[in-house]
Amino acid sequence: MSSTLSLKTEFIKGIWKENPVMASLLGLCPTLAVTNAANNGLAMGLATTFVLLSSSLMISALRNFIPHQVRIAGYIVIIATFVTVADRFLAAYFPVISASLGPYIPLIVVNCLILGRQEAFSSRNGIGRSLLDSLGMGIGFIIVLVVLGIIREILGSGSIFGIAILGDWFTPWMVMILPPGAFLTLGILIALANWYNDPSRSKERGTVS
Amino acid sequence: MSKMSLSTRMILVLTLITVLSGGILAGWDTITKPKIAFHRQEALKAAIGDVLPAHDTYTREETEFGTIYIAIATRDSSEHLVGIAFMAVGSGFQGELRIMVGLSPDMTQLTGIKVLEQIETPGLGTKIVVDPSNKQDPYWFPAQFRGVHLSPEIVVIKNAKPTRNNEVQGITGATISSKAVTNILNDQIAHIKTVWPSKGGPES
């Protein structure tokens, strides 16, 4: 059970083994929608991690106080509060990013990654463990979004983080910054991860992962 | 806590959470509101500056078709009207287009347009804002509207250079987006003409 896991494992699991996108396929809506550029993926990942950490803190602190019957309503109000804080923060201090992410920041409220972690973890564990879990999950989410964003931005616009790296000879693959590009890239990444994690392959290598 | 009935506890906890949430948001709003308003104002100023480059200052006037920005040049000793700007809103290919439009004082020509919000197809319809495939002149489509004549109305020409002063060249592969822009302009300028009388000379 989770209580027997060491703190380090609690943190590491979100990055690879239980990565919210690659292993659990959670939070796919923002993953597919905003990763047409690395910047957008990073901003979405950071905003989601902020919401994940703050709501985990609140919910694990209040876990014995919120009656079971109204927990979902309570969680959603807490999550929505922090999402609004993040949305207003971006609008006030990073207006360009806020404009390019558009409605996807407010939509973090319904990101099942966040409610899922609160329900499955923060509501049953102490503050320290919950924060570690959220931090791991958040970092795992950021990594996937940034990797997807980098791949799609290079192929779709010939740049990384808005800096052009491919010369004039390169014709951008328009499909990569359109929705199909998101599905293609994510599908290939998940296939690679599954191939890497395949237990029969581990045996051939003589290791047990 | 245990003495309380469950329903009282549910009501109490949810009330506390929502009150706390309301407090946090109210506090955060007072901090961020002036900054957000400032960015909106700057974006508006920049857009009016783009469509009416000759102006130095503007005043606003509310009409039944939205706000009109009256642009005035003060750089010469005589203060004179250089045009009016307004926000035109209408349907594009996939969603709403918001376009800042600059009009000459006599309402016969455009001084410029700037598409501020759009969700057109990337790589095709988005050329109404910028066309990265045209390395020499990425802004060729919006730039065509500078000085275009309004009588009888703005017309999109397909696959050819415009020959008349009320014509603009459409975007290959994005005819609907190109036409959406001109339709919104034609439609909304007709509205604006009903509430804002044309002013011929610099004297008025």
CSV table of C-alpha atoms in Angstrom, one decimal:
chain,number,residue,atom,x,y,z
A,1,MET,CA,0.0,0.0,0.0
A,2,SER,CA,1.0,3.6,-0.4
A,3,SER,CA,1.9,4.0,3.2
A,4,THR,CA,4.7,1.5,2.8
A,5,LEU,CA,6.3,3.4,0.0
A,6,SER,CA,9.3,5.4,0.8
A,7,LEU,CA,9.0,9.2,0.4
A,8,LYS,CA,11.4,9.1,-2.5
A,9,THR,CA,9.2,6.5,-4.3
A,10,GLU,CA,6.2,8.6,-3.6
A,11,PHE,CA,7.8,11.5,-5.4
A,12,ILE,CA,9.4,9.5,-8.3
A,13,LYS,CA,6.4,7.5,-9.3
A,14,GLY,CA,4.6,10.4,-10.9
A,15,ILE,CA,7.5,11.2,-13.1
A,16,TRP,CA,7.7,7.8,-14.9
A,17,LYS,CA,6.0,4.7,-13.5
A,18,GLU,CA,2.6,6.4,-12.8
A,19,ASN,CA,3.1,9.4,-15.0
A,20,PRO,CA,-0.4,11.0,-15.2
A,21,VAL,CA,-0.3,11.3,-19.0
A,22,MET,CA,1.9,8.4,-20.2
A,23,ALA,CA,0.7,5.7,-17.7
A,24,SER,CA,-2.8,6.9,-16.6
A,25,LEU,CA,-3.8,8.9,-19.7
A,26,LEU,CA,-5.2,11.6,-17.4
A,27,GLY,CA,-5.5,15.3,-18.3
A,28,LEU,CA,-5.4,14.6,-22.1
A,29,CYS,CA,-7.5,17.6,-23.0
A,30,PRO,CA,-4.9,20.2,-22.1
A,31,THR,CA,-2.1,17.8,-23.2
A,32,LEU,CA,-3.5,17.6,-26.7
A,33,ALA,CA,-4.8,21.1,-27.0
A,34,VAL,CA,-2.0,23.4,-25.8
A,35,THR,CA,1.2,21.6,-26.8
A,36,ASN,CA,1.5,23.2,-30.3
A,37,ALA,CA,4.5,25.2,-28.9
A,38,ALA,CA,6.9,24.4,-26.1
A,39,ASN,CA,6.1,27.7,-24.3
A,40,ASN,CA,2.4,26.9,-24.1
A,41,GLY,CA,3.1,23.4,-22.8
A,42,LEU,CA,5.5,24.7,-20.1
A,43,ALA,CA,3.0,27.4,-19.0
A,44,MET,CA,0.1,24.9,-18.8
A,45,GLY,CA,2.3,22.4,-16.9
A,46,LEU,CA,3.4,25.0,-14.4
A,47,ALA,CA,-0.2,26.3,-13.9
A,48,THR,CA,-1.5,22.8,-13.4
A,49,THR,CA,1.3,21.9,-11.0
A,50,PHE,CA,0.5,25.1,-8.9
A,51,VAL,CA,-3.1,24.1,-8.7
A,52,LEU,CA,-2.2,20.5,-7.9
A,53,LEU,CA,0.1,21.5,-5.1
A,54,SER,CA,-2.1,24.1,-3.5
A,55,SER,CA,-5.2,22.0,-3.6
A,56,SER,CA,-3.3,19.0,-2.3
A,57,LEU,CA,-2.1,21.1,0.7
A,58,MET,CA,-5.6,22.3,1.5
A,59,ILE,CA,-7.3,18.9,1.0
A,60,SER,CA,-4.9,16.8,2.9
A,61,ALA,CA,-5.0,19.4,5.7
A,62,LEU,CA,-8.8,19.3,5.8
A,63,ARG,CA,-9.2,15.6,5.1
A,64,ASN,CA,-10.6,14.7,8.5
A,65,PHE,CA,-12.8,17.7,8.5
A,66,ILE,CA,-14.7,17.4,5.2
A,67,PRO,CA,-17.6,15.0,5.5
A,68,HIS,CA,-17.3,12.1,3.0
A,69,GLN,CA,-20.7,12.9,1.4
A,70,VAL,CA,-19.8,16.4,0.3
A,71,ARG,CA,-16.1,15.8,-0.4
A,72,ILE,CA,-16.3,16.2,-4.2
A,73,ALA,CA,-18.2,19.5,-3.9
A,74,GLY,CA,-15.6,20.7,-1.4
A,75,TYR,CA,-12.7,19.6,-3.6
A,76,ILE,CA,-14.1,21.3,-6.7
A,77,VAL,CA,-14.5,24.6,-4.8
A,78,ILE,CA,-10.9,24.4,-3.5
A,79,ILE,CA,-9.6,23.5,-7.0
A,80,ALA,CA,-11.6,26.2,-8.7
A,81,THR,CA,-10.3,28.8,-6.3
A,82,PHE,CA,-6.7,28.0,-7.1
A,83,VAL,CA,-7.4,27.8,-10.8
A,84,THR,CA,-8.9,31.3,-10.7
A,85,VAL,CA,-5.9,32.5,-8.8
A,86,ALA,CA,-3.6,31.0,-11.5
A,87,ASP,CA,-5.7,32.4,-14.3
A,88,ARG,CA,-5.7,35.9,-12.9
A,89,PHE,CA,-2.0,35.7,-12.2
A,90,LEU,CA,-1.2,34.9,-15.8
A,91,ALA,CA,-3.6,37.6,-17.1
A,92,ALA,CA,-2.0,40.2,-14.9
A,93,TYR,CA,1.7,39.3,-15.2
A,94,PHE,CA,2.0,37.2,-18.5
A,95,PRO,CA,-0.7,38.6,-20.8
A,96,VAL,CA,0.9,37.1,-23.9
A,97,ILE,CA,0.9,33.5,-22.5
A,98,SER,CA,-2.6,34.1,-21.0
A,99,ALA,CA,-3.9,35.1,-24.5
A,100,SER,CA,-2.4,32.1,-26.2
A,101,LEU,CA,-3.7,29.6,-23.7
A,102,GLY,CA,-7.1,31.2,-23.8
A,103,PRO,CA,-9.9,29.1,-22.2
A,104,TYR,CA,-7.6,26.2,-21.3
A,105,ILE,CA,-6.4,27.7,-18.0
A,106,PRO,CA,-9.9,28.0,-16.5
A,107,LEU,CA,-10.5,24.4,-17.8
A,108,ILE,CA,-7.9,23.1,-15.4
A,109,VAL,CA,-10.8,22.9,-13.0
A,110,VAL,CA,-12.1,19.9,-14.8
A,111,ASN,CA,-8.7,18.3,-15.4
A,112,CYS,CA,-9.2,14.8,-14.0
A,113,LEU,CA,-5.5,14.6,-13.1
A,114,ILE,CA,-6.2,17.1,-10.3
A,115,LEU,CA,-9.4,15.7,-8.9
A,116,GLY,CA,-8.0,12.2,-9.4
A,117,ARG,CA,-5.0,12.9,-7.2
A,118,GLN,CA,-7.1,14.6,-4.5
A,119,GLU,CA,-9.6,11.7,-4.4
A,120,ALA,CA,-7.0,8.9,-4.6
A,121,PHE,CA,-4.2,10.4,-2.6
A,122,SER,CA,-4.4,13.7,-0.8
A,123,SER,CA,-7.7,12.8,1.0
A,124,ARG,CA,-6.0,9.7,2.5
A,125,ASN,CA,-2.5,10.9,3.3
A,126,GLY,CA,-0.8,13.5,5.3
A,127,ILE,CA,0.3,16.9,4.1
A,128,GLY,CA,4.0,16.0,3.4
A,129,ARG,CA,3.2,12.8,1.5
A,130,SER,CA,0.5,14.6,-0.5
A,131,LEU,CA,2.7,17.5,-1.5
A,132,LEU,CA,5.4,15.0,-2.6
A,133,ASP,CA,2.9,13.1,-4.6
A,134,SER,CA,1.6,16.2,-6.2
A,135,LEU,CA,5.0,17.6,-7.0
A,136,GLY,CA,6.0,14.3,-8.7
A,137,MET,CA,2.8,14.2,-10.7
A,138,GLY,CA,3.1,17.8,-11.6
A,139,ILE,CA,6.7,17.4,-12.8
A,140,GLY,CA,5.7,14.3,-14.7
A,141,PHE,CA,2.9,16.4,-16.4
A,142,ILE,CA,5.3,19.3,-17.2
A,143,ILE,CA,7.9,17.0,-18.7
A,144,VAL,CA,5.3,15.3,-21.0
A,145,LEU,CA,3.8,18.7,-22.1
A,146,VAL,CA,7.2,20.3,-22.8
A,147,VAL,CA,8.4,17.2,-24.7
A,148,LEU,CA,5.2,17.2,-26.8
A,149,GLY,CA,5.5,20.9,-27.3
A,150,ILE,CA,9.1,20.7,-28.4
A,151,ILE,CA,8.5,17.9,-30.9
A,152,ARG,CA,5.4,19.6,-32.3
A,153,GLU,CA,7.0,23.1,-32.4
A,154,ILE,CA,10.2,21.8,-34.2
A,155,LEU,CA,8.2,19.9,-36.8
A,156,GLY,CA,5.3,22.4,-37.1
A,157,SER,CA,7.0,25.7,-36.9
A,158,GLY,CA,10.8,25.0,-37.1
A,159,SER,CA,11.5,26.6,-33.8
A,160,ILE,CA,12.0,25.8,-30.1
A,161,PHE,CA,10.5,28.1,-27.4
A,162,GLY,CA,9.8,30.6,-30.1
A,163,ILE,CA,13.4,30.7,-31.4
A,164,ALA,CA,13.8,29.6,-35.0
A,165,ILE,CA,16.3,26.8,-35.3
A,166,LEU,CA,15.6,25.4,-38.7
A,167,GLY,CA,16.5,27.6,-41.7
A,168,ASP,CA,14.5,28.7,-44.7
A,169,TRP,CA,14.9,25.3,-46.4
A,170,PHE,CA,12.5,23.7,-43.9
A,171,THR,CA,8.8,23.6,-44.8
A,172,PRO,CA,6.8,23.4,-41.6
A,173,TRP,CA,4.6,20.3,-41.2
A,174,MET,CA,1.4,22.2,-40.6
A,175,VAL,CA,-0.3,19.0,-39.4
A,176,MET,CA,1.9,19.0,-36.3
A,177,ILE,CA,0.5,22.2,-34.9
A,178,LEU,CA,-3.1,21.1,-35.7
A,179,PRO,CA,-5.0,18.6,-33.4
A,180,PRO,CA,-4.0,15.5,-35.5
A,181,GLY,CA,-0.3,16.3,-34.8
A,182,ALA,CA,-1.1,16.1,-31.0
A,183,PHE,CA,-2.7,12.7,-31.3
A,184,LEU,CA,0.1,11.4,-33.6
A,185,THR,CA,2.9,12.6,-31.3
A,186,LEU,CA,1.3,11.5,-28.1
A,187,GLY,CA,0.4,8.1,-29.5
A,188,ILE,CA,4.0,7.5,-30.7
A,189,LEU,CA,5.4,8.6,-27.3
A,190,ILE,CA,3.1,6.3,-25.3
A,191,ALA,CA,3.9,3.4,-27.7
A,192,LEU,CA,7.6,4.0,-27.1
A,193,ALA,CA,7.1,4.2,-23.3
A,194,ASN,CA,5.1,0.9,-23.3
A,195,TRP,CA,7.7,-0.8,-25.4
A,196,TYR,CA,10.4,0.3,-23.0
A,197,ASN,CA,8.4,-0.9,-20.0
A,198,ASP,CA,7.3,-4.2,-21.6
A,199,PRO,CA,8.1,-6.9,-18.9
A,200,SER,CA,8.9,-9.5,-21.5
A,201,ARG,CA,11.6,-7.2,-22.9
A,202,SER,CA,13.0,-6.6,-19.3
A,203,LYS,CA,13.5,-10.3,-18.9
A,204,GLU,CA,15.5,-10.4,-22.1
A,205,ARG,CA,17.7,-7.7,-20.8
A,206,GLY,CA,18.1,-9.7,-17.6
A,207,THR,CA,16.7,-6.9,-15.3
A,208,VAL,CA,13.5,-6.6,-13.4
A,209,SER,CA,12.1,-3.1,-13.4
B,1,MET,CA,-17.7,18.0,16.2
B,2,SER,CA,-19.2,14.6,16.9
B,3,LYS,CA,-22.2,16.2,18.7
B,4,MET,CA,-23.3,17.9,15.5
B,5,SER,CA,-25.6,16.1,13.1
B,6,LEU,CA,-24.1,15.1,9.8
B,7,SER,CA,-26.2,17.5,7.8
B,8,THR,CA,-25.2,20.5,10.0
B,9,ARG,CA,-21.6,19.5,9.6
B,10,MET,CA,-21.9,19.2,5.8
B,11,ILE,CA,-23.5,22.7,5.6
B,12,LEU,CA,-21.0,24.2,8.0
B,13,VAL,CA,-17.9,22.7,6.2
B,14,LEU,CA,-19.1,23.7,2.7
B,15,THR,CA,-20.0,27.2,3.9
B,16,LEU,CA,-16.6,27.6,5.4
B,17,ILE,CA,-14.8,26.4,2.3
B,18,THR,CA,-16.8,28.7,0.0
B,19,VAL,CA,-16.4,31.7,2.3
B,20,LEU,CA,-12.7,31.1,2.5
B,21,SER,CA,-12.5,30.7,-1.3
B,22,GLY,CA,-14.5,33.9,-1.8
B,23,GLY,CA,-12.2,35.8,0.6
B,24,ILE,CA,-9.1,34.6,-1.2
B,25,LEU,CA,-10.5,35.5,-4.7
B,26,ALA,CA,-11.7,38.9,-3.6
B,27,GLY,CA,-8.2,39.7,-2.2
B,28,TRP,CA,-6.5,38.4,-5.3
B,29,ASP,CA,-8.8,40.3,-7.5
B,30,THR,CA,-8.0,43.6,-5.9
B,31,ILE,CA,-4.3,42.9,-6.5
B,32,THR,CA,-4.5,41.7,-10.1
B,33,LYS,CA,-7.4,43.9,-11.4
B,34,PRO,CA,-5.5,47.1,-12.1
B,35,LYS,CA,-2.7,45.1,-13.9
B,36,ILE,CA,-5.2,43.3,-16.1
B,37,ALA,CA,-7.0,46.5,-16.9
B,38,PHE,CA,-3.7,48.1,-17.7
B,39,HIS,CA,-2.8,45.3,-20.2
B,40,ARG,CA,-6.2,45.6,-21.9
B,41,GLN,CA,-5.7,49.4,-22.2
B,42,GLU,CA,-2.3,48.9,-23.7
B,43,ALA,CA,-3.5,46.3,-26.1
B,44,LEU,CA,-6.3,48.7,-27.2
B,45,LYS,CA,-3.9,51.6,-27.6
B,46,ALA,CA,-1.5,49.5,-29.6
B,47,ALA,CA,-4.3,48.3,-31.9
B,48,ILE,CA,-5.6,51.8,-32.5
B,49,GLY,CA,-2.1,52.9,-33.1
B,50,ASP,CA,-1.7,50.2,-35.8
B,51,VAL,CA,-4.9,51.1,-37.7
B,52,LEU,CA,-4.6,54.9,-37.4
B,53,PRO,CA,-0.8,55.5,-37.3
B,54,ALA,CA,-1.2,59.3,-37.8
B,55,HIS,CA,-3.0,59.9,-34.5
B,56,ASP,CA,-1.5,61.1,-31.3
B,57,THR,CA,-4.5,60.9,-28.9
B,58,TYR,CA,-8.0,59.6,-29.0
B,59,THR,CA,-11.3,60.1,-27.2
B,60,ARG,CA,-14.1,57.5,-27.0
B,61,GLU,CA,-17.7,57.8,-27.7
B,62,GLU,CA,-20.3,55.2,-26.9
B,63,THR,CA,-22.9,54.4,-29.6
B,64,GLU,CA,-25.5,51.7,-30.1
B,65,PHE,CA,-22.9,49.8,-32.2
B,66,GLY,CA,-20.3,49.9,-29.5
B,67,THR,CA,-17.5,52.2,-28.7
B,68,ILE,CA,-16.0,54.5,-31.4
B,69,TYR,CA,-12.5,55.8,-30.8
B,70,ILE,CA,-12.1,59.3,-32.3
B,71,ALA,CA,-8.4,59.7,-33.3
B,72,ILE,CA,-6.9,63.2,-33.3
B,73,ALA,CA,-3.5,64.4,-34.4
B,74,THR,CA,-1.9,67.1,-32.3
B,75,ARG,CA,1.6,67.1,-33.7
B,76,ASP,CA,0.9,70.0,-36.0
B,77,SER,CA,-0.2,73.3,-34.4
B,78,SER,CA,-3.7,72.7,-35.6
B,79,GLU,CA,-5.4,69.8,-33.9
B,80,HIS,CA,-7.3,67.8,-36.4
B,81,LEU,CA,-9.3,64.6,-36.8
B,82,VAL,CA,-7.3,61.8,-38.5
B,83,GLY,CA,-10.0,59.2,-38.4
B,84,ILE,CA,-12.1,56.9,-36.3
B,85,ALA,CA,-11.5,53.4,-35.1
B,86,PHE,CA,-13.9,50.8,-33.8
B,87,MET,CA,-14.0,47.1,-33.0
B,88,ALA,CA,-15.8,45.0,-35.6
B,89,VAL,CA,-16.9,41.6,-34.4
B,90,GLY,CA,-18.4,38.8,-36.5
B,91,SER,CA,-18.1,35.2,-37.5
B,92,GLY,CA,-15.0,33.8,-39.2
B,93,PHE,CA,-14.5,30.3,-40.6
B,94,GLN,CA,-14.5,28.6,-37.2
B,95,GLY,CA,-15.3,31.2,-34.6
B,96,GLU,CA,-15.6,34.8,-33.7
B,97,LEU,CA,-13.3,37.4,-35.3
B,98,ARG,CA,-12.5,40.7,-33.5
B,99,ILE,CA,-11.0,43.2,-35.8
B,100,MET,CA,-9.9,46.8,-35.0
B,101,VAL,CA,-10.9,48.9,-38.0
B,102,GLY,CA,-9.5,52.4,-38.8
B,103,LEU,CA,-11.6,54.7,-41.0
B,104,SER,CA,-10.6,58.0,-42.7
B,105,PRO,CA,-12.6,61.0,-41.4
B,106,ASP,CA,-14.7,61.2,-44.6
B,107,MET,CA,-15.6,57.5,-44.2
B,108,THR,CA,-14.6,56.6,-47.8
B,109,GLN,CA,-11.4,54.7,-47.1
B,110,LEU,CA,-9.9,52.3,-44.5
B,111,THR,CA,-6.7,53.5,-42.8
B,112,GLY,CA,-5.9,49.9,-41.6
B,113,ILE,CA,-7.2,46.8,-39.9
B,114,LYS,CA,-5.8,44.6,-37.2
B,115,VAL,CA,-7.3,41.2,-36.4
B,116,LEU,CA,-7.1,40.9,-32.6
B,117,GLU,CA,-8.8,37.6,-31.9
B,118,GLN,CA,-9.4,34.7,-34.3
B,119,ILE,CA,-9.5,30.9,-34.2
B,120,GLU,CA,-9.1,30.3,-37.9
B,121,THR,CA,-7.3,27.2,-39.4
B,122,PRO,CA,-3.5,27.5,-38.5
B,123,GLY,CA,-1.5,28.0,-41.7
B,124,LEU,CA,-4.4,28.9,-43.9
B,125,GLY,CA,-7.0,31.2,-42.3
B,126,THR,CA,-4.5,32.6,-39.8
B,127,LYS,CA,-2.9,34.4,-42.8
B,128,ILE,CA,-5.5,37.1,-42.1
B,129,VAL,CA,-3.2,38.0,-39.2
B,130,VAL,CA,0.3,37.0,-40.5
B,131,ASP,CA,1.5,34.7,-43.3
B,132,PRO,CA,4.9,33.1,-42.3
B,133,SER,CA,5.1,31.4,-45.6
B,134,ASN,CA,5.5,34.8,-47.3
B,135,LYS,CA,9.0,35.7,-46.1
B,136,GLN,CA,9.2,39.1,-47.9
B,137,ASP,CA,5.9,40.4,-46.7
B,138,PRO,CA,4.2,38.3,-44.0
B,139,TYR,CA,1.6,40.9,-43.3
B,140,TRP,CA,0.5,41.3,-47.0
B,141,PHE,CA,-3.2,40.4,-46.3
B,142,PRO,CA,-4.0,42.9,-43.6
B,143,ALA,CA,-1.8,45.5,-45.2
B,144,GLN,CA,-4.0,45.5,-48.4
B,145,PHE,CA,-6.8,47.2,-46.4
B,146,ARG,CA,-4.7,50.3,-45.8
B,147,GLY,CA,-6.3,52.8,-48.2
B,148,VAL,CA,-8.9,50.5,-49.7
B,149,HIS,CA,-12.0,52.3,-50.8
B,150,LEU,CA,-15.4,51.5,-49.4
B,151,SER,CA,-17.7,52.4,-52.3
B,152,PRO,CA,-19.7,50.4,-53.1
B,153,GLU,CA,-18.1,47.9,-50.8
B,154,ILE,CA,-14.8,45.9,-50.3
B,155,VAL,CA,-14.6,43.0,-52.6
B,156,VAL,CA,-12.3,39.9,-52.5
B,157,ILE,CA,-10.6,38.9,-55.7
B,158,LYS,CA,-9.5,35.2,-56.1
B,159,ASN,CA,-6.1,34.3,-57.5
B,160,ALA,CA,-5.4,37.7,-59.1
B,161,LYS,CA,-4.0,41.1,-58.2
B,162,PRO,CA,-6.6,43.7,-57.4
B,163,THR,CA,-7.2,46.2,-60.2
B,164,ARG,CA,-9.8,48.5,-58.6
B,165,ASN,CA,-9.4,50.6,-55.4
B,166,ASN,CA,-12.1,48.7,-53.6
B,167,GLU,CA,-10.6,45.2,-54.1
B,168,VAL,CA,-8.3,43.0,-52.0
B,169,GLN,CA,-6.7,39.7,-53.0
B,170,GLY,CA,-8.0,36.7,-51.1
B,171,ILE,CA,-5.9,34.1,-49.4
B,172,THR,CA,-5.4,30.9,-51.5
B,173,GLY,CA,-7.0,28.0,-49.5
B,174,ALA,CA,-8.8,30.3,-47.1
B,175,THR,CA,-11.4,32.0,-49.2
B,176,ILE,CA,-14.0,31.8,-46.4
B,177,SER,CA,-11.6,33.5,-43.9
B,178,SER,CA,-10.8,36.2,-46.4
B,179,LYS,CA,-14.5,36.8,-47.2
B,180,ALA,CA,-15.4,36.7,-43.5
B,181,VAL,CA,-13.1,39.7,-42.9
B,182,THR,CA,-14.5,41.7,-45.7
B,183,ASN,CA,-18.1,40.8,-44.9
B,184,ILE,CA,-17.6,41.8,-41.3
B,185,LEU,CA,-16.0,45.1,-42.4
B,186,ASN,CA,-18.7,45.9,-45.0
B,187,ASP,CA,-21.5,45.0,-42.6
B,188,GLN,CA,-20.2,46.9,-39.6
B,189,ILE,CA,-19.0,50.0,-41.4
B,190,ALA,CA,-22.5,50.3,-42.8
B,191,HIS,CA,-23.7,50.4,-39.1
B,192,ILE,CA,-21.1,52.8,-38.0
B,193,LYS,CA,-22.0,55.2,-40.9
B,194,THR,CA,-25.5,55.4,-39.5
B,195,VAL,CA,-24.3,56.7,-36.1
B,196,TRP,CA,-21.2,58.6,-37.0
B,197,PRO,CA,-21.6,61.3,-39.7
B,198,SER,CA,-18.7,61.6,-42.2
B,199,LYS,CA,-16.5,64.6,-41.7
B,200,GLY,CA,-14.9,65.8,-44.9
B,201,GLY,CA,-12.1,68.2,-44.1
B,202,PRO,CA,-9.6,68.6,-41.4
B,203,GLU,CA,-11.5,71.7,-40.2
B,204,SER,CA,-14.5,69.8,-38.8
